[in-house]
Coordinates of C-alpha atoms and ligand atoms in Angstrom, one line a residue:
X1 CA 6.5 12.0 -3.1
X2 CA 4.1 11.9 -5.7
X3 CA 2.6 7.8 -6.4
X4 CA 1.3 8.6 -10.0
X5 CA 4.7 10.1 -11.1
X6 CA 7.3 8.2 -8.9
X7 CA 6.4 4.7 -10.1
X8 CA 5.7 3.9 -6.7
X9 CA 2.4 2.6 -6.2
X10 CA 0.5 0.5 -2.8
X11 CA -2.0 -2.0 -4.8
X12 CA -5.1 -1.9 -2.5
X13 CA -6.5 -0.5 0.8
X14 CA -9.5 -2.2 2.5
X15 CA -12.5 -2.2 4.6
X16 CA -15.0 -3.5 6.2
X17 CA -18.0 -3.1 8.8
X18 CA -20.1 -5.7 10.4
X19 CA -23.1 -4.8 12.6
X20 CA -24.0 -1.5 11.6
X21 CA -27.3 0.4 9.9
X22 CA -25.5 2.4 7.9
X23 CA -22.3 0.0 6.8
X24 CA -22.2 1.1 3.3
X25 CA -22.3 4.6 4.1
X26 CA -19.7 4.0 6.7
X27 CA -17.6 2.2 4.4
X28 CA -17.9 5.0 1.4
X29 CA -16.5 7.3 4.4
X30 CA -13.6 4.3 4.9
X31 CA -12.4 3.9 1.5
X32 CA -12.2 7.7 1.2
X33 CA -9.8 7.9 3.8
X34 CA -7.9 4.9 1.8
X35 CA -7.9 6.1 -1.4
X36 CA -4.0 7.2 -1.7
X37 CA -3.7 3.3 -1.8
X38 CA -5.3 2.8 -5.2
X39 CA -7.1 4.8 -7.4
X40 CA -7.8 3.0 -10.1
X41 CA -11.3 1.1 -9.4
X42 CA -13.4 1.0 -6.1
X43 CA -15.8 -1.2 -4.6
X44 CA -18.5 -1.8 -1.9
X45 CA -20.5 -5.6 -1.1
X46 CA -23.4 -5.3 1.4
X47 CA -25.1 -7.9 3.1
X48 CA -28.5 -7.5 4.3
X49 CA -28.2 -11.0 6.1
X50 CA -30.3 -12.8 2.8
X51 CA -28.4 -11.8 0.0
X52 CA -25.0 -9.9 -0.8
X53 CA -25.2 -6.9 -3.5
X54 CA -22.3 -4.7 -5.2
X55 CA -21.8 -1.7 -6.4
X56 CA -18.5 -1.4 -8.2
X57 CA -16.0 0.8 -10.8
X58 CA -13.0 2.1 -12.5
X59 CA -12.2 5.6 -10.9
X60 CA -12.3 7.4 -7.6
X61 CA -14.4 6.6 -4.4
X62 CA -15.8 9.9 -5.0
X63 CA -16.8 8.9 -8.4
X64 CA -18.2 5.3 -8.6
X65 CA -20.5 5.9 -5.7
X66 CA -23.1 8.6 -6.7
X67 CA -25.9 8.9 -4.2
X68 CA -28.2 6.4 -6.7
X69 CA -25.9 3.8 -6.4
X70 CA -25.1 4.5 -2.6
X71 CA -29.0 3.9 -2.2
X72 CA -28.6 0.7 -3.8
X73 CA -26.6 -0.9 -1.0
X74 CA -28.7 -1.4 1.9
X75 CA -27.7 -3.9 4.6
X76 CA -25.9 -4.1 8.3
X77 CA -22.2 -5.0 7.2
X78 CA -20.4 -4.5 4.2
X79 CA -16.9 -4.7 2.4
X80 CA -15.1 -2.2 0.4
X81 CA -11.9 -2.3 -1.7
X82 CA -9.7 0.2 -3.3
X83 CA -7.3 -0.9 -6.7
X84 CA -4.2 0.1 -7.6
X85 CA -3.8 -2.7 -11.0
X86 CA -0.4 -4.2 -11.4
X87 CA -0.2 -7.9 -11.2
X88 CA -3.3 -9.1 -12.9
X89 CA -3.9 -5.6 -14.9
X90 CA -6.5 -3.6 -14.6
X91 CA -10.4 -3.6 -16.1
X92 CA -13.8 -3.8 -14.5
X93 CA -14.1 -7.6 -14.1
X94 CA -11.0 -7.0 -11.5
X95 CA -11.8 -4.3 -9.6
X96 CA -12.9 -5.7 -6.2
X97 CA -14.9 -6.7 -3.9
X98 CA -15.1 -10.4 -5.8
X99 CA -18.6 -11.3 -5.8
X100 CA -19.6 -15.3 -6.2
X101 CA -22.8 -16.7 -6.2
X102 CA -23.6 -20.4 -5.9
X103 CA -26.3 -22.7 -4.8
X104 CA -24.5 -22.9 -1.4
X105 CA -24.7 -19.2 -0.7
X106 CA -22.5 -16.0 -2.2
X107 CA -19.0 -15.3 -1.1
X108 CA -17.5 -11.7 -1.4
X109 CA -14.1 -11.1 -1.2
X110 CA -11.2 -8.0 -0.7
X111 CA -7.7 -8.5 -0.7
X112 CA -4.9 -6.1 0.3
X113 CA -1.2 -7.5 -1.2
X114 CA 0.4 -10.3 -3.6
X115 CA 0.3 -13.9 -4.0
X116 CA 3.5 -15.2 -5.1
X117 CA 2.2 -18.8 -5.6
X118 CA -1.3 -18.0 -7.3
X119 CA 0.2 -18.7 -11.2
X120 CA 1.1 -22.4 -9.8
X121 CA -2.7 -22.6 -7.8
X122 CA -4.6 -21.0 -10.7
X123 CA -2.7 -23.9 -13.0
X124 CA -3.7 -26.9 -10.4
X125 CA -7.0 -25.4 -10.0
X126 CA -7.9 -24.7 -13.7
X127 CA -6.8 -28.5 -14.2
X128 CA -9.8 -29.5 -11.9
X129 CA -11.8 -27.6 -14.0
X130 CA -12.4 -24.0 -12.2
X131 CA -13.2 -21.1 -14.3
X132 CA -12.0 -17.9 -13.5
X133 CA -13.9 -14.7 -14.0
X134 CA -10.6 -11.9 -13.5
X135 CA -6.9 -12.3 -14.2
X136 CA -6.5 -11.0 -10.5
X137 CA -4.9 -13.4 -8.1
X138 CA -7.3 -12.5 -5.5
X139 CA -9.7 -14.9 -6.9
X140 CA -7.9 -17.6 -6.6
X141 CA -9.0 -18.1 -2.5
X142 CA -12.5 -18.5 -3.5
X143 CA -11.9 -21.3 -5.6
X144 CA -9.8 -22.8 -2.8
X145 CA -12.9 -22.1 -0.7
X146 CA -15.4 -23.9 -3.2
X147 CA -13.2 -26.7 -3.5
X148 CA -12.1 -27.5 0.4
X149 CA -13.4 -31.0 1.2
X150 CA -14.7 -29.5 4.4
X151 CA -17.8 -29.5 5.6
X152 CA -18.0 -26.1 7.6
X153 CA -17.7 -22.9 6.4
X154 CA -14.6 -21.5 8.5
X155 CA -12.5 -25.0 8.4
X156 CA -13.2 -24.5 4.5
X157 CA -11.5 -20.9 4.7
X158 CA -8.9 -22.0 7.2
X159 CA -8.1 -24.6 4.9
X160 CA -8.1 -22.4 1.6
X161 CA -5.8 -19.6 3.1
X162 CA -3.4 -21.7 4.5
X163 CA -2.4 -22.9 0.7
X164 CA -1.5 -19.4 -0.2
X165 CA 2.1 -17.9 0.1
X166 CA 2.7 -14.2 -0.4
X167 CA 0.6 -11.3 1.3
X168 CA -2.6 -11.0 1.6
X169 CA -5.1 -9.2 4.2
X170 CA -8.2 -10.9 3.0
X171 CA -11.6 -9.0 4.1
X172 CA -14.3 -12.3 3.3
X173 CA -18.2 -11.9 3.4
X174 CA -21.3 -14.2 3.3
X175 CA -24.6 -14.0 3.8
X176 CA -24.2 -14.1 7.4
X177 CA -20.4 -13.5 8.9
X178 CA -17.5 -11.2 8.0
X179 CA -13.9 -13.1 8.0
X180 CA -11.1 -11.1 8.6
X181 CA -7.3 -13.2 8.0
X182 CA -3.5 -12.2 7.3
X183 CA -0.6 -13.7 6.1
X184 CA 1.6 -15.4 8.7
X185 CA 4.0 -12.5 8.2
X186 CA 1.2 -9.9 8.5
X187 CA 3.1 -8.2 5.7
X188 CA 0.5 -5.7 4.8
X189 CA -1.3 -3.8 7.8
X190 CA -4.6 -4.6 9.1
X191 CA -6.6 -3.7 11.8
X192 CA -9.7 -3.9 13.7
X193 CA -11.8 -1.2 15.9
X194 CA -15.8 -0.8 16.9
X195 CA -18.5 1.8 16.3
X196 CA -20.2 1.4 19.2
X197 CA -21.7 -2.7 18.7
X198 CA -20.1 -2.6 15.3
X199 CA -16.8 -4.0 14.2
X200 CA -14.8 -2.2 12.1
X201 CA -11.8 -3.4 10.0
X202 CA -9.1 -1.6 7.6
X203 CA -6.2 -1.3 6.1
X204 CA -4.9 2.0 8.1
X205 CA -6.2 3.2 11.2
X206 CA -7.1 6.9 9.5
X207 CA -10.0 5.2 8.1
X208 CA -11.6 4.6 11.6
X209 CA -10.8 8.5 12.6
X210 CA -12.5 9.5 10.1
X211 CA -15.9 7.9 11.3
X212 CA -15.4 8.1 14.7
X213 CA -14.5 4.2 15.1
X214 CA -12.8 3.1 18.6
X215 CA -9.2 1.2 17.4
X216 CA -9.2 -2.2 19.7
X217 CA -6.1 -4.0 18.4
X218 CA -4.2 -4.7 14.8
X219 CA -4.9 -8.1 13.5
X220 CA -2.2 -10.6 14.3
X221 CA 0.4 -12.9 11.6
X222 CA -1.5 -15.9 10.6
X223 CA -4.8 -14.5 12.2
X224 CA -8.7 -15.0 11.2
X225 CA -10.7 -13.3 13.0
X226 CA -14.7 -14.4 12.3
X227 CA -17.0 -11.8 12.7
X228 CA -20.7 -12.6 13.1
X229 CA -23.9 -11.7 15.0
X230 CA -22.9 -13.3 18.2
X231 CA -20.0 -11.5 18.3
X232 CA -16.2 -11.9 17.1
X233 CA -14.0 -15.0 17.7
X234 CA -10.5 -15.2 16.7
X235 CA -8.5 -18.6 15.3
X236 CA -4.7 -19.1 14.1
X237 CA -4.6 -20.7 10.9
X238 CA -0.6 -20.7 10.5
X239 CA 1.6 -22.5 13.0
X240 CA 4.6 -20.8 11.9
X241 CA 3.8 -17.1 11.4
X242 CA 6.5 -14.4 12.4
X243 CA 6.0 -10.9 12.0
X244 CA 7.3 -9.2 8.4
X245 CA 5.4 -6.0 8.1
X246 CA 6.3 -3.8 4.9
X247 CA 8.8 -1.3 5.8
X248 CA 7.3 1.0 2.9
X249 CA 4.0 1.0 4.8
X250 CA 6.5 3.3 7.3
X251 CA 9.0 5.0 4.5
X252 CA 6.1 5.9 1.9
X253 CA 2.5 4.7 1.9
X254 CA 0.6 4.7 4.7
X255 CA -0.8 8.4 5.9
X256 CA 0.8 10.5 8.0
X257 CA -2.0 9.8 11.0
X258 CA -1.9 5.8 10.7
X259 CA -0.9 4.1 13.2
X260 CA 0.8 0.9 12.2
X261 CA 1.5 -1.7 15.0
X262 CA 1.9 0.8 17.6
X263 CA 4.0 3.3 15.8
X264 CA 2.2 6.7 14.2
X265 CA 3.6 7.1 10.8
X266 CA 4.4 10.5 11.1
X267 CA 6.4 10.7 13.5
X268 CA 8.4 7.2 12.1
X269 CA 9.0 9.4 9.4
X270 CA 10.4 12.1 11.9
X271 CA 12.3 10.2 13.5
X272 CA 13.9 9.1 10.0
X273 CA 14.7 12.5 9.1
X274 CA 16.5 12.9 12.4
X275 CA 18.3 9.5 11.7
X276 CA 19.2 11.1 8.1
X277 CA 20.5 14.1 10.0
X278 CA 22.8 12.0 12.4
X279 CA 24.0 10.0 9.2
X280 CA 24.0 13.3 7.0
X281 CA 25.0 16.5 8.3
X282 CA 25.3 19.2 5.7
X283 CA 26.0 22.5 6.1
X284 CA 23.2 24.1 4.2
X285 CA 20.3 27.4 4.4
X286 CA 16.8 25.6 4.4
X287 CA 15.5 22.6 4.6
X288 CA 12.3 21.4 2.0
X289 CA 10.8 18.0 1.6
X290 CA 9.2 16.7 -1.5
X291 CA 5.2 17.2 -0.7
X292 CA 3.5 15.0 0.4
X293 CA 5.0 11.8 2.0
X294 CA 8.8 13.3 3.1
X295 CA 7.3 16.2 4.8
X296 CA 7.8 14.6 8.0
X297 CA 11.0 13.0 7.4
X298 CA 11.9 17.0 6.3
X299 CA 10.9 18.3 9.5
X300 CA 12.6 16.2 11.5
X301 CA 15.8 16.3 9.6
X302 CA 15.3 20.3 10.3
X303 CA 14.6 20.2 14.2
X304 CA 18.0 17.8 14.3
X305 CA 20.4 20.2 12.3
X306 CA 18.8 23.4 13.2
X307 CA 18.8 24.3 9.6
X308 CA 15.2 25.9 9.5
X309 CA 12.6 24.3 7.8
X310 CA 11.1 25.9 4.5
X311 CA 8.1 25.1 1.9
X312 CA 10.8 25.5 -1.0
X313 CA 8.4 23.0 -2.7
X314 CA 4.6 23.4 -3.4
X315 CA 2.5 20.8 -5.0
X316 CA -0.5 21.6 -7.5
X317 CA -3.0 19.6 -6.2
X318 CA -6.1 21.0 -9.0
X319 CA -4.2 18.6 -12.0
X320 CA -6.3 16.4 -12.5
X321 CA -5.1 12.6 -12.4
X322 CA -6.3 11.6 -16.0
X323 CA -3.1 13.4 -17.3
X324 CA -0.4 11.5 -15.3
X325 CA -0.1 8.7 -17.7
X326 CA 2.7 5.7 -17.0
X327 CA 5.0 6.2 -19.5
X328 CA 8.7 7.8 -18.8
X329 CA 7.8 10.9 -21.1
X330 CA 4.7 11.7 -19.3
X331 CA 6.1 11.0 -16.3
X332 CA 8.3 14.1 -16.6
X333 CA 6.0 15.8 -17.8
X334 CA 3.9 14.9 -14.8
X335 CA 6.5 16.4 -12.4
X336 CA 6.2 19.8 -13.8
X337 CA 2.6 20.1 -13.2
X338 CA 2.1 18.4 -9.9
X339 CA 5.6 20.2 -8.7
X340 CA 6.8 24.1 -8.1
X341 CA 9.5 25.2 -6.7
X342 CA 9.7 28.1 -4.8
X343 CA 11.7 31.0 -5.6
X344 CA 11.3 33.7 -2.9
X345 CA 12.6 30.2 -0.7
X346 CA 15.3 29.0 -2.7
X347 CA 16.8 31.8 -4.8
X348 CA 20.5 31.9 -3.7
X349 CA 20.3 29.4 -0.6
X350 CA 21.8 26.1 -0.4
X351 CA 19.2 23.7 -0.1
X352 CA 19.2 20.3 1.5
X353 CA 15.8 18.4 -0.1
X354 CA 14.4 15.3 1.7
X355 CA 12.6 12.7 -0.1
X356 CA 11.6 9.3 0.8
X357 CA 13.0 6.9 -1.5
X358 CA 14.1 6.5 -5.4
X359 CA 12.8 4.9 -7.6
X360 CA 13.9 5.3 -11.7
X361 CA 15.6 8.8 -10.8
X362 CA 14.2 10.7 -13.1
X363 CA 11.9 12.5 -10.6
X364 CA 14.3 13.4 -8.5
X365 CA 16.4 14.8 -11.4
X366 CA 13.8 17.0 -12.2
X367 CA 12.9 17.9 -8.8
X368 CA 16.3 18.7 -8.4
X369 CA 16.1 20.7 -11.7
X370 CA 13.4 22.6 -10.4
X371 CA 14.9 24.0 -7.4
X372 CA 18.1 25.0 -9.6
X373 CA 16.5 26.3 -11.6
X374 CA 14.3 28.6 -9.2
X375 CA 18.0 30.0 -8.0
X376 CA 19.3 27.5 -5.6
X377 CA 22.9 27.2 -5.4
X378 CA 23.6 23.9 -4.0
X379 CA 21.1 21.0 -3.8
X380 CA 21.8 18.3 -1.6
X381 CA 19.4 15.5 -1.5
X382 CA 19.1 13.1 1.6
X383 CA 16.9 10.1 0.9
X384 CA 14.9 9.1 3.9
X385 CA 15.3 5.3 3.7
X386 CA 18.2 2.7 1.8
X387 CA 18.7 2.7 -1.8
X388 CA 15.5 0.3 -3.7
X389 CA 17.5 -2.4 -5.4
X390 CA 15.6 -5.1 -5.6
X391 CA 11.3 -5.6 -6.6
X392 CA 8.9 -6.1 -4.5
X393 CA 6.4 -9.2 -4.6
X394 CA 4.0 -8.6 -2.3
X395 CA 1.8 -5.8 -3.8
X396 CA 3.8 -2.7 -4.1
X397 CA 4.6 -1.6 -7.3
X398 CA 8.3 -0.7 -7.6
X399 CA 9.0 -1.0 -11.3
X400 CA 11.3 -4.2 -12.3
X401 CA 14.2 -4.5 -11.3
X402 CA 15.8 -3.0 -14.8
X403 CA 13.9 0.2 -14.1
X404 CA 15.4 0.4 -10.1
X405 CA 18.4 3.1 -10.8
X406 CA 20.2 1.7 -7.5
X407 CA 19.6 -2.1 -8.5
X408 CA 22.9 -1.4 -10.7
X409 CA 24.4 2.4 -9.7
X410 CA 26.3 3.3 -7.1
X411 CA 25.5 6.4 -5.1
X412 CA 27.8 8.4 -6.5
X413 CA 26.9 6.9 -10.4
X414 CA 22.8 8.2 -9.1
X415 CA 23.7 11.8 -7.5
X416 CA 25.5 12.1 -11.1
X417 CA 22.1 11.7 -12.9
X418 CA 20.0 13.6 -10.7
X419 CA 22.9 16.3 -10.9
X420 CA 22.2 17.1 -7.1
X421 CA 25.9 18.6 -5.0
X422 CA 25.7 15.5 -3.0
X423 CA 23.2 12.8 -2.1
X424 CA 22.6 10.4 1.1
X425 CA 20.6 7.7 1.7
X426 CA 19.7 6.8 5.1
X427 CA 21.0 3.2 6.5
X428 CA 19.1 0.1 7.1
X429 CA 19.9 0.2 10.8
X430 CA 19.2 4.0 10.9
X431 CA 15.6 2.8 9.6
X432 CA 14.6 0.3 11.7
X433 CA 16.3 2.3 14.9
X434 CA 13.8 5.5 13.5
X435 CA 10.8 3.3 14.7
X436 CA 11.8 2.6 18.1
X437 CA 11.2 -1.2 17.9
X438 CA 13.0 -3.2 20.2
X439 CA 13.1 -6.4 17.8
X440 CA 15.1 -4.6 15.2
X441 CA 15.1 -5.8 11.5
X442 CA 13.2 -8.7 12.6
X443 CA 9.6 -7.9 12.9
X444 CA 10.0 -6.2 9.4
X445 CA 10.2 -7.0 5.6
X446 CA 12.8 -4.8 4.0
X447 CA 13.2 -6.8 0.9
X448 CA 13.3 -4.6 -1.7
X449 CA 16.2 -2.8 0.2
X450 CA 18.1 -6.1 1.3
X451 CA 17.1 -9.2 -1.0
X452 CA 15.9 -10.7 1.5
X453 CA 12.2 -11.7 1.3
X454 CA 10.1 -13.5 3.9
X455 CA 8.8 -15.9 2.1
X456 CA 9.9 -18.4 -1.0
X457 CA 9.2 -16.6 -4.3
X458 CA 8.0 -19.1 -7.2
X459 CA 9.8 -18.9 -10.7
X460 CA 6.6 -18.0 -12.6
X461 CA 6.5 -14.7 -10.0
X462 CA 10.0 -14.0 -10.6
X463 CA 9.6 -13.9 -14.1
X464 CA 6.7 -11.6 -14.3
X465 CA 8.8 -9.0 -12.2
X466 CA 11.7 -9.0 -13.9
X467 CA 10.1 -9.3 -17.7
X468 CA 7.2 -7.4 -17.7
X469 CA 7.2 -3.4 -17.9
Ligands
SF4_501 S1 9.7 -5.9 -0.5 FE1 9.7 -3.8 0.1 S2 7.8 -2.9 -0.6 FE2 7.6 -5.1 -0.7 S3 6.7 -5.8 1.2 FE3 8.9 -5.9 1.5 S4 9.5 -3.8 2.3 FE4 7.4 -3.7 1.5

């Protein structure tokens, strides 16, 4: 499904490279492979082992780093950061890296997720006087940092991160090391490779395909991994962490060629759509997903039932991003442009369309529009993963919980306002069974499906979610 339309949105990708010549470069080539996980600002920090120096912007990857300011940012390692703005808002001063200077040396920072306690540290901190520079939560580690009583750098950091509560794969950069550390529930993926003497980290493993990194191993709950020129050392700064990984990362945002813990997205999707097909058999003429992310689950939900697989849907992909604005009007009109539906496909069949989750409903009513109204008889839409009744705290952007059609609808109430013949979701069990895992629900977070979130979630949090938008 389409992020900019859907109301669906990852907040941040990152990356990192320490040990290399060309580490800016590399990690240009990095964030471009993460981009579908924020598009709203970009940054690269270098270090050229004296001094750290960004380069940083609202817009694309393509667009903030021209080749003057790629020249800029000479040095062996280097951090980059892609933004998707929700909690915090957006504008320049919080688009990331973070960049601090001081009298004891500068301190970059990158984070991938959502603090649920940073209102209540930001207050404490503020009363002992820290200033901040962004309304990001990100920023609030490096004030924990500044303000550790302890004398070396990575007891300081140990110390900082293990204050936080929420998720957070934090990518941190001085003068001379590179520390890599995730939440003890490793909710958001993370995970490390080398480029020959060079280690690599990133948010999805696409981003080392793309410049030819080696993947070693995914960075473990509770994990900091300190990365220096003597090499890399690893250190547990949670005694309690147990393994939550976001169940979207699998269902919606991660790329097709990621491989997250072990399991390539693509064919978790698959495997989903053959789940769906188990679930919901439907006698119907083609099969079409809803380009780009339930293209897999749709092809797998085709191979199961035999019904053959069809491009009944085609996706404009020349409108350009400036004209998807978040507001529900737009948002409809959004679908128009990005979406076609294809006659010569459709015209007179019964069609069964996959997508991958839903969200308000109103794209999915106008997808489902679309096809009817390019001459299919019957659409039946199966839904690739439970219904979304609950928000998200942890960096994913799934509207409140007002705007969540199944946080108060029954199936039956949504297929109604999508006017689709019938409409499935896929079960809980079906979805964790799709990946194969022989821990079950346990090694994942599947809050937003369940209610039931890994960690505590403070009141100030709670009432951001449910009042804002
Ligand atoms: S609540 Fe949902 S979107 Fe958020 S981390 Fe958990 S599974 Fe992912």
């Amino acid at each position: 499904m389409l992020a900019e339309i859907k109301g669906l949105n990852e907040e941040c990708g990152v990356f990192g490279v320490w040990g290399h010549q060309d580490a800016a470069q590399l990690t240009y080539y990095g964030l471009h492979a993460l981009q579908h996980r924020g598009q709203e600002g970009t940054g690269i920090v270098v270090s050229d082992g004296t001094t750290l120096k960004g380069v940083k912007g609202e817009g694309l990857v393509t667009e903030i780093f021209t080749a003057d300011r790629m020249a800029e940012l000479t040095g062996s390692a280097a951090i980059g950061h892609v933004r998707y703005a929700t909690a915090g808002g957006g504008g320049y001063e919080n688009v990331q890296p973070l960049l601090f200077h001081s009298q004891s040396g500068s301190l970059a920072l990158a984070h991938n997720g959502n603090l649920v306690n940073a209102n209540s540290l930001k207050h404490q901190l503020e009363a002992q006087g820290s200033i901040f520079q962004t309304s990001s939560d990100s920023e609030v580690l490096a004030h924990l940092i500044r303000r550790s009583g302890f004398a070396h750098k990575n007891d300081q950091v140990k110390n900082a991160l293990s204050m936080l509560k929420g998720a957070y794969a934090y990518l941190i950069m001085t003068e001379n090391e590179l520390m890599v550390a995730l939440d003890p529930h490793g909710l958001r993926p993370l995970s490390l490779a080398c480029l020959g003497d060079a280690y690599v980290v990133a948010s999805e493993t696409c981003a080392f395909d793309v410049i030819g990194a080696e993947y070693i191993r995914d960075i473990q709950p509770g994990e900091l991994l300190i990365i220096n020129d003597n090499g890399l050392k690893s250190e547990q700064f949670a005694v309690n962490s147990t393994k939550a990984m976001c169940m979207m990362e699998y269902v919606y945002f991660s790329r097709p060629d990621s491989n997250i813990l072990g399991v390539n997205v693509h064919t978790a999707r698959k495997n989903m759509g053959k789940r769906l097909a188990i679930e919901a058999p439907i006698d119907a003429d083609v099969v079409t997903g809803v380009p780009d992310s339930s293209i897999s689950a749709a092809i797998g939900y085709a191979e199961a039932t035999g019904i053959p697989y069809e491009m009944g849907l085609i996706k404009n992909k020349y409108v350009g991003r400036t004209f998807i604005q978040p507001t529900q009007a737009l948002r409809e009109q959004g679908v128009k442009m990005k979406l076609s539906a294809v006659r010569g496909v459709v015209e007179g069949k019964r069609v069964v369309m996959v997508d991958d989750s839903i969200v308000r409903g109103t794209t999915s009513r106008r997808i489902v529009n679309l096809l009817k109204e390019a001459g299919a008889t019957e659409v039946h839409v199966v839904i690739s993963s439970p219904p979304i009744k609950n928000p998200c705290f942890y960096g994913i952007d799934t509207a409140t919980k007002e705007e969540l059609i199944a946080s108060d609808k029954s199936v039956e109430e949504i297929r109604q306002i999508i006017g689709a013949d019938s409409l499935t979701f896929l079960s809980t069990e079906g979805m964790v069974a799709a990946l194969g895992q022989t821990e079950g629900a346990n090694g994942f977070c599947l809050g937003c499906f369940t209610g039931n979130y890994p960690t505590e979630i403070y009141p100030d949090t709670l009432q951001y979610y449910y009042q804002r938008g």
